[in-house]
Coordinates of C-alpha atoms in Angstrom, one line a residue:
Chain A
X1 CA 0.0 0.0 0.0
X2 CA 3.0 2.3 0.3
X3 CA 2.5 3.2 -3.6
X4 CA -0.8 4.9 -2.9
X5 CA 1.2 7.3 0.1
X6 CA 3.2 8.3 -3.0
X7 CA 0.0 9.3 -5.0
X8 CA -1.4 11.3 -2.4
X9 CA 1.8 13.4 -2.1
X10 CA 1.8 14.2 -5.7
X11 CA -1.5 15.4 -5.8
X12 CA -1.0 17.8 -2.9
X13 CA 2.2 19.2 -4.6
X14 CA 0.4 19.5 -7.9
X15 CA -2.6 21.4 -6.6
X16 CA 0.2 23.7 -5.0
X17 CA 2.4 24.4 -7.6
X18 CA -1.0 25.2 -9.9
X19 CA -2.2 27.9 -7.0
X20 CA 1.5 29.6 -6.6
X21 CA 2.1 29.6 -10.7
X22 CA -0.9 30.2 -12.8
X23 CA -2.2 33.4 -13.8
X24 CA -6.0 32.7 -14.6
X25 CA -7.9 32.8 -12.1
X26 CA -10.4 30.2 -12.5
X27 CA -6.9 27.9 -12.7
X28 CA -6.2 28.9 -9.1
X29 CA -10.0 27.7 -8.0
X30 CA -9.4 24.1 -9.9
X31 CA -6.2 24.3 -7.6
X32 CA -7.6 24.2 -4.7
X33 CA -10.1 21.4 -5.6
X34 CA -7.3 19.6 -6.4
X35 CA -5.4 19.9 -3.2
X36 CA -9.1 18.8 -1.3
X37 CA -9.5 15.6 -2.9
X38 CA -5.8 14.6 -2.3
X39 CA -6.6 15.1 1.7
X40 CA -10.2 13.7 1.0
X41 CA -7.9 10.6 0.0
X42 CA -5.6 10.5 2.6
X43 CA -8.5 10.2 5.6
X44 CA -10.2 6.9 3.9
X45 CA -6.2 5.4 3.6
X46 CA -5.4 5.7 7.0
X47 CA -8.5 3.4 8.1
X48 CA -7.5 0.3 6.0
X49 CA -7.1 -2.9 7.2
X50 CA -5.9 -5.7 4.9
X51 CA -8.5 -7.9 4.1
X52 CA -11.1 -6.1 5.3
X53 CA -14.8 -5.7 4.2
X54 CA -16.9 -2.4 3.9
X55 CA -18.7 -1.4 7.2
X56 CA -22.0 -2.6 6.7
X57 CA -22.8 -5.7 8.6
X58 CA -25.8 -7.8 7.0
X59 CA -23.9 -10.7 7.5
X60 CA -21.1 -12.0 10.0
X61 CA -17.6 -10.9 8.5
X62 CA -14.0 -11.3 10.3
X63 CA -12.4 -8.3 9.6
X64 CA -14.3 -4.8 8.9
X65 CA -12.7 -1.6 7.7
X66 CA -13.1 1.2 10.8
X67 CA -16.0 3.4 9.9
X68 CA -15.0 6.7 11.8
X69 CA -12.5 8.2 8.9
X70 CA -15.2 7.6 6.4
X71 CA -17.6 9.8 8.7
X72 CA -14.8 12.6 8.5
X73 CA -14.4 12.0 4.7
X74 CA -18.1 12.3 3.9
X75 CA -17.8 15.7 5.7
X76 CA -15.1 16.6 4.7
X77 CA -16.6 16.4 0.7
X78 CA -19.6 18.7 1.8
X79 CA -17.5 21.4 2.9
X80 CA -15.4 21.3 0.5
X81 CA -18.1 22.1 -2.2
X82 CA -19.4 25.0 -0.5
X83 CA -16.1 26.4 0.1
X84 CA -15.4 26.3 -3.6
X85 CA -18.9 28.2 -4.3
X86 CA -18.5 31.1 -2.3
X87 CA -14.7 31.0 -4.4
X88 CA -16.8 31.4 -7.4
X89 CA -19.1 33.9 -6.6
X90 CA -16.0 35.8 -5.3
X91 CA -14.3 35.3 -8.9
X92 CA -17.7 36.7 -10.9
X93 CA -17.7 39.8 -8.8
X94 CA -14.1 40.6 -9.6
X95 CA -14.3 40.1 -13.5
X96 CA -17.1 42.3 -13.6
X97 CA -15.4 45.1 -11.6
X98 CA -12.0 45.3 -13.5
X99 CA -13.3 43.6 -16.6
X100 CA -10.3 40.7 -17.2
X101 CA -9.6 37.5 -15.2
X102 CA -5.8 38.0 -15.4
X103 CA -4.0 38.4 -11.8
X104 CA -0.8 40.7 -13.4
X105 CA -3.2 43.1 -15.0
X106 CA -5.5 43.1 -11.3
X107 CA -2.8 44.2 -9.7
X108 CA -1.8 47.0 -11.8
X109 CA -5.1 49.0 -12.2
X110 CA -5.6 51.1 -9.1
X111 CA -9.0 52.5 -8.3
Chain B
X1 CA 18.2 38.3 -20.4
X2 CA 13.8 38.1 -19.7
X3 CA 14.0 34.5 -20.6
X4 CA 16.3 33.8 -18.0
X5 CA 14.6 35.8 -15.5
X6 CA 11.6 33.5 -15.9
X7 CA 13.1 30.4 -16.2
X8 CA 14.9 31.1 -12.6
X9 CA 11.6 32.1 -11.2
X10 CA 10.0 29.0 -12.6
X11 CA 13.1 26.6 -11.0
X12 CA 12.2 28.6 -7.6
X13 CA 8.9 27.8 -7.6
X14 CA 9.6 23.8 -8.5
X15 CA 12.5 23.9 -5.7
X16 CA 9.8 24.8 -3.1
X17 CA 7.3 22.6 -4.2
X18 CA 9.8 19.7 -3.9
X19 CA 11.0 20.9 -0.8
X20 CA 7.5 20.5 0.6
X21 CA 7.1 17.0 -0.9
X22 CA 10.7 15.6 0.8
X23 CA 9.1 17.0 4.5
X24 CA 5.6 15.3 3.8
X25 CA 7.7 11.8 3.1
X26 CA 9.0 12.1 6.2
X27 CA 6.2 12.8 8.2
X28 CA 4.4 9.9 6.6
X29 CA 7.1 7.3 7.7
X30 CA 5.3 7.6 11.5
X31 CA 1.4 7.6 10.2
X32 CA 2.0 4.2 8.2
X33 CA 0.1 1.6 10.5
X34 CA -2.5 3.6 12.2
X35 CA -5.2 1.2 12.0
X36 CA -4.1 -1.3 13.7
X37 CA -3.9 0.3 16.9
X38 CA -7.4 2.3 17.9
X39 CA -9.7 1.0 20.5
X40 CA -12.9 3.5 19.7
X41 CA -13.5 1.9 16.2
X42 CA -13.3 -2.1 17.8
X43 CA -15.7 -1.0 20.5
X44 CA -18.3 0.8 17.5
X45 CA -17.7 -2.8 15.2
X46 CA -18.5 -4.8 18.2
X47 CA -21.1 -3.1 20.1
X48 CA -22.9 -0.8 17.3
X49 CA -25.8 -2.7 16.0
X50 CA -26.9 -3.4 19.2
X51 CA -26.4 -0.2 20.8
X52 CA -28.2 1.4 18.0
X53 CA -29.9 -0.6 15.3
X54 CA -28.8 1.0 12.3
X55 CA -26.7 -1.7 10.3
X56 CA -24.8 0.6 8.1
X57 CA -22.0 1.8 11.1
X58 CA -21.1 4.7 9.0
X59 CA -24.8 5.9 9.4
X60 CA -24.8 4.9 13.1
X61 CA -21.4 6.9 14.1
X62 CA -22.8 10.4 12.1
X63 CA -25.9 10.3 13.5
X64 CA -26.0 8.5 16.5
X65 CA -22.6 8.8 18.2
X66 CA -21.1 11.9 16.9
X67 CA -24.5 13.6 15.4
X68 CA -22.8 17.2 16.9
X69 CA -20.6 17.2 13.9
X70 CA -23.5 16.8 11.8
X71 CA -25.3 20.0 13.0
X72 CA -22.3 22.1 12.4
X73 CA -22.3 20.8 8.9
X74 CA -25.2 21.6 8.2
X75 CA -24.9 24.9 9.5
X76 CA -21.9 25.6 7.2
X77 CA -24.3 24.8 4.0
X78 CA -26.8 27.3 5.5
X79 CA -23.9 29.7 5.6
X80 CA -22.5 29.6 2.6
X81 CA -26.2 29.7 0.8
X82 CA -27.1 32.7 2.5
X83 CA -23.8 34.6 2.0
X84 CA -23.9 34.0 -1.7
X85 CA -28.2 35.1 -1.7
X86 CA -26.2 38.6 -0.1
X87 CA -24.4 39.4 -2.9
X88 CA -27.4 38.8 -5.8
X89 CA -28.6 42.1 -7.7
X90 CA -31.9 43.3 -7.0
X91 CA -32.8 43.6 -10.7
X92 CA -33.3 41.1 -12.6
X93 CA -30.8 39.7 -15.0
X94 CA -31.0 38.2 -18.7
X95 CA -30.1 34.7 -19.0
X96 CA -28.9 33.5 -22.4
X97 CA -30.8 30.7 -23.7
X98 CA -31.6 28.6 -27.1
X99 CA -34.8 26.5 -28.4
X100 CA -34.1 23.2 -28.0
X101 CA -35.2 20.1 -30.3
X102 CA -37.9 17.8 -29.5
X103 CA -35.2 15.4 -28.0
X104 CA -34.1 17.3 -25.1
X105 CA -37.6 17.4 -24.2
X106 CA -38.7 14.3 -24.5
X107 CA -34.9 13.3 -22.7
X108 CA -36.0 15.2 -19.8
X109 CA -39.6 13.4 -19.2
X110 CA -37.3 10.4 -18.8
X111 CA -35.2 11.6 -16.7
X112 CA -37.2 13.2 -13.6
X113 CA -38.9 10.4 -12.4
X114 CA -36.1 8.5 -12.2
X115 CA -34.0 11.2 -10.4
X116 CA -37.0 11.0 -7.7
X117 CA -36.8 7.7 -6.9
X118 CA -33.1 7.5 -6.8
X119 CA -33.1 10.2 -4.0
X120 CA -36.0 9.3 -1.7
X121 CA -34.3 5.1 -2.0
X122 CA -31.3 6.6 -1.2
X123 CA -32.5 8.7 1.6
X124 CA -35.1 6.2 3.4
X125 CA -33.0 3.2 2.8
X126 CA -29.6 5.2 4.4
X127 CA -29.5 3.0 7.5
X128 CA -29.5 -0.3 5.8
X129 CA -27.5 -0.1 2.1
X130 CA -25.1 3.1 1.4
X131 CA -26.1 6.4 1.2
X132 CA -27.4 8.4 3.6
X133 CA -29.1 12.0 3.8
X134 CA -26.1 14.0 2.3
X135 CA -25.9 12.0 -1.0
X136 CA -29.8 11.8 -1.6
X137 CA -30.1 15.4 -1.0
X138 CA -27.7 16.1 -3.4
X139 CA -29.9 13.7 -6.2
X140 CA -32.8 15.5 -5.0
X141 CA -31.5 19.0 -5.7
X142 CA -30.7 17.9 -9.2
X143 CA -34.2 18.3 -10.6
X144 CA -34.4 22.0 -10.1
X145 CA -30.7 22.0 -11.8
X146 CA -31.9 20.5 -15.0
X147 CA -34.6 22.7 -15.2
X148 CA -33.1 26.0 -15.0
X149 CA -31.0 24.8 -17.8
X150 CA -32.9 23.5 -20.7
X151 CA -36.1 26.1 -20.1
X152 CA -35.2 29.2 -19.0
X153 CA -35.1 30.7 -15.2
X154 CA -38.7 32.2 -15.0
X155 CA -39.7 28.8 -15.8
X156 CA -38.0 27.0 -12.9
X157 CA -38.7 29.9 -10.7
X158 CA -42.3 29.5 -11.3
X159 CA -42.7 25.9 -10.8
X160 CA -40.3 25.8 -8.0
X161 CA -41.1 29.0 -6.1
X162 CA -37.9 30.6 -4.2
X163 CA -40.0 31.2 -1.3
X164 CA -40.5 27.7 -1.1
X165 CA -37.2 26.6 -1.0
X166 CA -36.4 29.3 1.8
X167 CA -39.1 27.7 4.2
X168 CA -37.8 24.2 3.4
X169 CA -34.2 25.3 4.0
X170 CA -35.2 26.7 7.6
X171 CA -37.7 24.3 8.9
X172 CA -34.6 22.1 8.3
X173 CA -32.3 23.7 10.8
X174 CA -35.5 24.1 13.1
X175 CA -37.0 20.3 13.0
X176 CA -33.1 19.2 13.7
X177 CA -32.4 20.9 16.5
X178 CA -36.3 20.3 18.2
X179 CA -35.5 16.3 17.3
X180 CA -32.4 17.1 19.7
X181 CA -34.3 18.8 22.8
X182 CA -36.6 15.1 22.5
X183 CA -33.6 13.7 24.4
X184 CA -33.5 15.8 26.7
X185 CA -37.5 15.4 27.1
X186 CA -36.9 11.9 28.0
X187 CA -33.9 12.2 30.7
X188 CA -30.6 11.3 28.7
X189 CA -28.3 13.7 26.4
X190 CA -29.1 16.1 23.7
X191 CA -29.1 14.3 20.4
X192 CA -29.1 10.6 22.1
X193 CA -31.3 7.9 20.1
X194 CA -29.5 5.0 21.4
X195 CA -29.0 5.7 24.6
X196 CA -32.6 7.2 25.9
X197 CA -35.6 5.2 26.1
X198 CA -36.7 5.5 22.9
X199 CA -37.8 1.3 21.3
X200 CA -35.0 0.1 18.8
X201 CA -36.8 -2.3 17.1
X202 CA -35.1 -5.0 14.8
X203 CA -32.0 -4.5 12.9
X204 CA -32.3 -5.2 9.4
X205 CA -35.8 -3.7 8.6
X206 CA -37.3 -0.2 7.6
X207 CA -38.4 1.1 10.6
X208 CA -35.5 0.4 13.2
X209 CA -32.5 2.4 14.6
X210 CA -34.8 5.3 16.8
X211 CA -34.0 8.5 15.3
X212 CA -31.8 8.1 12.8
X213 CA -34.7 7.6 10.2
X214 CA -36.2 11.1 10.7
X215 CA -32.5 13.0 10.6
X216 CA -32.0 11.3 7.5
X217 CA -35.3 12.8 5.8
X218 CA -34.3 15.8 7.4
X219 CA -30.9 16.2 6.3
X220 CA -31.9 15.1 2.9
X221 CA -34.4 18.1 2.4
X222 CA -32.1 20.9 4.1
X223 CA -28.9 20.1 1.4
X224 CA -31.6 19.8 -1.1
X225 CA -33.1 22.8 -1.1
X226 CA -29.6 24.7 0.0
X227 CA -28.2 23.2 -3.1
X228 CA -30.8 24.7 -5.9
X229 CA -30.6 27.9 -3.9
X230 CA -26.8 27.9 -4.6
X231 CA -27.2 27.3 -8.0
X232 CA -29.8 29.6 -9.0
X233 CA -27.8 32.9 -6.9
X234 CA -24.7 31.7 -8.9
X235 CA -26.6 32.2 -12.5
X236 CA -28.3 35.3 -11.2
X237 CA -25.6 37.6 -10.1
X238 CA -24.0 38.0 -13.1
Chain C
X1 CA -13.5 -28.4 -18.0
X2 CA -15.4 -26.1 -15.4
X3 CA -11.3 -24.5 -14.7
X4 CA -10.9 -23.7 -18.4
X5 CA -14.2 -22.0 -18.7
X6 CA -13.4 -19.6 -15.4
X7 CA -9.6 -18.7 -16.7
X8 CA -11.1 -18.0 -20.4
X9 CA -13.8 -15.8 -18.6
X10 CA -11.1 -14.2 -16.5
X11 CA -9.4 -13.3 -19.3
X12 CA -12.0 -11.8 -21.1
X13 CA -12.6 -9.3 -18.3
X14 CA -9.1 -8.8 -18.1
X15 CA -9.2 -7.5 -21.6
X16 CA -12.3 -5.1 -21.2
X17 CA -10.8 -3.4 -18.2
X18 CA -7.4 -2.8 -20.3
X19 CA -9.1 -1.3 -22.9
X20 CA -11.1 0.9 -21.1
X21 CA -8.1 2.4 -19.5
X22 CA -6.5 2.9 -22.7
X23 CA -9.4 4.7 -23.7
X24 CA -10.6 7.1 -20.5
X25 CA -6.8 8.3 -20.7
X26 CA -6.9 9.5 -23.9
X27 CA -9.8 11.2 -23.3
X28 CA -7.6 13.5 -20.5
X29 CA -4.8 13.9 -22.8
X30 CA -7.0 15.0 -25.6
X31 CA -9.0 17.4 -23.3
X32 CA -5.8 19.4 -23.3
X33 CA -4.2 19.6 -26.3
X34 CA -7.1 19.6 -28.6
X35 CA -7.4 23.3 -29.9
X36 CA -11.2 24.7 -30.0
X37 CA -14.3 23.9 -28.4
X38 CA -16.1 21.5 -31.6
X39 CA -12.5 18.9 -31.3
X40 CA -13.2 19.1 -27.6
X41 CA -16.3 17.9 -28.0
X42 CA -15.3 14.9 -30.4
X43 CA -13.6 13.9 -27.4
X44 CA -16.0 14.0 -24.5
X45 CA -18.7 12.0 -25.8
X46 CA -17.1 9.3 -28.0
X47 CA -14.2 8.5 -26.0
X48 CA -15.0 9.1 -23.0
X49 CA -18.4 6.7 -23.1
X50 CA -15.8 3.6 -25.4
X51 CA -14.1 3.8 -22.3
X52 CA -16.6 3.9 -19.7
X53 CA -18.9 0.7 -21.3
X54 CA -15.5 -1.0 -21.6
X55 CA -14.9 -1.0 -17.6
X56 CA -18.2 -1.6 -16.7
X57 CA -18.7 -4.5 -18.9
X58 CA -15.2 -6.1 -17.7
X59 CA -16.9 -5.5 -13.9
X60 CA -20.0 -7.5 -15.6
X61 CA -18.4 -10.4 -16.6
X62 CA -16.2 -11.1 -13.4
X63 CA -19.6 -10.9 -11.5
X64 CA -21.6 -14.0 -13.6
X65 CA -25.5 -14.1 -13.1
X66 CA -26.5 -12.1 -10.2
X67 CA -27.9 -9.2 -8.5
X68 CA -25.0 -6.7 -9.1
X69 CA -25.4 -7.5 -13.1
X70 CA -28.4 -6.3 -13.0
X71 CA -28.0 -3.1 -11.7
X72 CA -24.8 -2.6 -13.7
X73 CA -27.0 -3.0 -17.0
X74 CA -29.1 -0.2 -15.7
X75 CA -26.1 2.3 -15.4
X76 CA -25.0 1.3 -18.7
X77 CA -28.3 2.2 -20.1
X78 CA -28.5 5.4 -18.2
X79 CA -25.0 6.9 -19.2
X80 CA -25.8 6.4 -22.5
X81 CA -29.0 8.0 -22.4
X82 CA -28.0 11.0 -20.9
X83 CA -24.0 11.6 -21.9
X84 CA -25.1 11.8 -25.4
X85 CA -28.0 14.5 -24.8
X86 CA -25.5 16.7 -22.6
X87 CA -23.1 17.0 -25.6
X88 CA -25.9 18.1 -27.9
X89 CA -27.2 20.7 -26.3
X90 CA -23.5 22.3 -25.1
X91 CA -23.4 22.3 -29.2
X92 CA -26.5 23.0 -30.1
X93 CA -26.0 26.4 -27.7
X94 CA -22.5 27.0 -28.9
X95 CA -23.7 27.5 -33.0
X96 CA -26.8 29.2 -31.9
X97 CA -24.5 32.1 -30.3
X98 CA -22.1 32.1 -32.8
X99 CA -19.0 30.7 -31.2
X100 CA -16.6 30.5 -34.4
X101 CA -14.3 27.1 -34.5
X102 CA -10.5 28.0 -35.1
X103 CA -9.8 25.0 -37.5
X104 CA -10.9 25.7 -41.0
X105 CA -14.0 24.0 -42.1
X106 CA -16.4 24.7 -44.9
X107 CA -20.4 25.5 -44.0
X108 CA -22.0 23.5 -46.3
X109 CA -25.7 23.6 -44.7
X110 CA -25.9 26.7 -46.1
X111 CA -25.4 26.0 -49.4

């Protein structure tokens, strides 16, 4: 399972390096989604247990898979969908303000 | 001598960002076997179905055990739906739109009944198979969606009156936190199902698990509603 | 006997799931290089649903009569439905308003 360790760091690096160096900003917003899923990720790996079964128990299984981190990952999706709304509403309200999406010419124009 | 200058700033960036990745492998080393070790989720396998009669332990620990969380979720969708009705126009706005052929139409009376179904299985069946409130209050939220898009706003608006969906959002917070103030009516916690008096019935059938059946219908109508109200603020406030 | 006929059918899922692989990645590689809107469209319905019947058949086979089968042949039937709709009206709203296509082509409706 140590390959999947090495998946989940790549995507957190990836959706970094896409919010420091991109200069569109709806880029930056598909950044941070990016970064949320890896994390989303992380909480359902840490609860494995080889050889294990989903948590649902209509029958009598051996081994179950613990059923607290996928609590924390369901609500951890929810939130991260409404965070990434009020982004978006943020990101209409600058374009029609200054009238481009570019962050260089943003930070030029004053007042 | 500006083509250097970018590459170099471009090599700094990549340095940090690998940096970053060399501290996170060494942080991991320690987190490797986690699951082995944790006595809270042996004692919710062993004792959860007869503590409180849901099957599905996923339902039983966000409702049941650690239904707190659950109410500050919800109250961050009721957040972030109200800040983004804030920052809507007053007037009203033109939305673009086309005539569609006779097969989008006829696509669409396909499609809603189905999307019905889907959401109330998924949110009366969410102690027994997968799913839950969240997930079929999402399916449920769709149909208002689909709408706005094919016909145009004023037609979703008027079958599905904003009003409406303001009430439902409302007596969603409300109903959850009366359900909560029934423990206390009874002589155990706020929020308890499994531990007050309440009768538990068998596992394995529809009406079982105390109140875990009513937060489930709910929690499915409060994200529902919160949901097409996001949706139709984000097309508005162009 | 009964051995030959599981490792034939275990290959033939094996083959399914390959394939689809093959074709839901060149569905994200195409996504980003293609130039225009219309090529990008090419992409997202044809590709994307090869590769999405070829994995859920493979899952089909492995399962054998049963409950599961069933409800797989219903998301099948419900992707298809839908996926191809979606794409027609994102076109059908991109000609109506004019969006011009950057790769020469010749209007021959209009003829």
């Amino acid at each position: 399972m140590e390959i999947l360790y090495f998946i989940v760091i790549f995507l957190f690096c990836l959706g970094i390096y896409t919010i420091i160096s991109q200069k569109n900003l709806i880029k930056i917003v598909i950044g941070f989604t990016i970064v949320e899923s890896s994390l989303i990720l992380l909480l359902i790996l840490v609860g494995y247990k080889p050889g294990g079964t989903a948590p649902i128990l209509d029958k009598v299984y051996q081994i179950v898979v613990d059923p607290i981190s996928q609590a924390l990952a369901l609500t951890s999706i929810v939130i991260g969908g409404s965070v990434t709304a009020v982004m978006l509403m943020l990101v209409i309200k600058i374009q029609k303000r200054y009238g481009t999406l570019n962050i260089d010419k943003i930070r030029k124009l004053h007042g | 001598m500006i083509r250097i200058n970018e590459m170099f700033k471009k090599l700094y960036k990549i340095s940090l960002v690998v940096l970053l990745a060399i501290f996170l492998l060494y942080v991991f080393n320690e987190i490797h076997d986690l699951a082995s070790k944790s006595y809270l989720s042996e004692h919710y396998i062993s004792k959860g179905v007869q503590e409180t009669g849901a099957i599905n332990l996923v339902t039983s620990v966000l409702y049941d055990y650690r239904s707190f969380d659950t109410l500050g979720e919800a109250t961050v969708i009721l957040t972030a739906s109200a800040i983004l009705a804030f920052l809507v126009p007053l007037r009203k706005v033109a939305m673009h739109g086309t005539k569609f052929l006779i097969i989008v139409h006829q696509t669409m009376i396909f499609i809603v009944p189905y999307l019905a179904v889907l959401g109330s299985y998924l949110i009366l069946f969410g102690h027994l198979n997968p799913g839950g409130g969240f997930v079929g209050g999402v399916v449920l939220a769709l149909i208002p969606i689909v709408m706005t898009i094919t016909y145009c706003i004023e037609f979703s608006e008027y079958k599905f009156k904003p009003n409406i969906k303001t009430l439902l959002e409302d007596l969603g917070s409300i109903c959850f936190i009366i359900l909560g103030l029934f423990g206390i009516v009874t002589g155990s916690n706020f929020l308890a199902s499994g531990q007050s008096n309440l009768g538990l019935g068998n596992p394995g059938e529809l009406i079982s698990g105390g109140l875990i059946l009513c937060l489930n219908i709910i929690i499915g109508i409060k994200v529902g509603a919160g949901m097409a109200k996001i949706f139709n603020s984000l097309i508005k406030g162009e | 006997m009964i051995n030959l006929i599981n490792i034939l059918m275990q290959i033939i899922a094996y083959v399914f799931l390959i394939t689809g692989i093959f074709f839901v990645l060149s569905t994200a590689v195409a996504m980003i290089r293609f130039p225009d809107l219309y090529t990008r469209l090419h992409a997202g319905s044809k590709c994307l649903m090869a590769g999405s019947i070829s994995v859920l058949m493979g899952c089909l086979v492995l399962e054998g009569i049963n409950l599961n089968s069933l409800k797989l042949i219903v998301i099948i039937i419900f992707l298809l439905v839908t996926n191809s709709v979606a794409i027609h009206v994102i076109a059908s709203f991109a000609n109506n308003h004019k969006i011009k296509s950057k790769t020469i082509t010749k209007n021959d409706i209009e003829d």
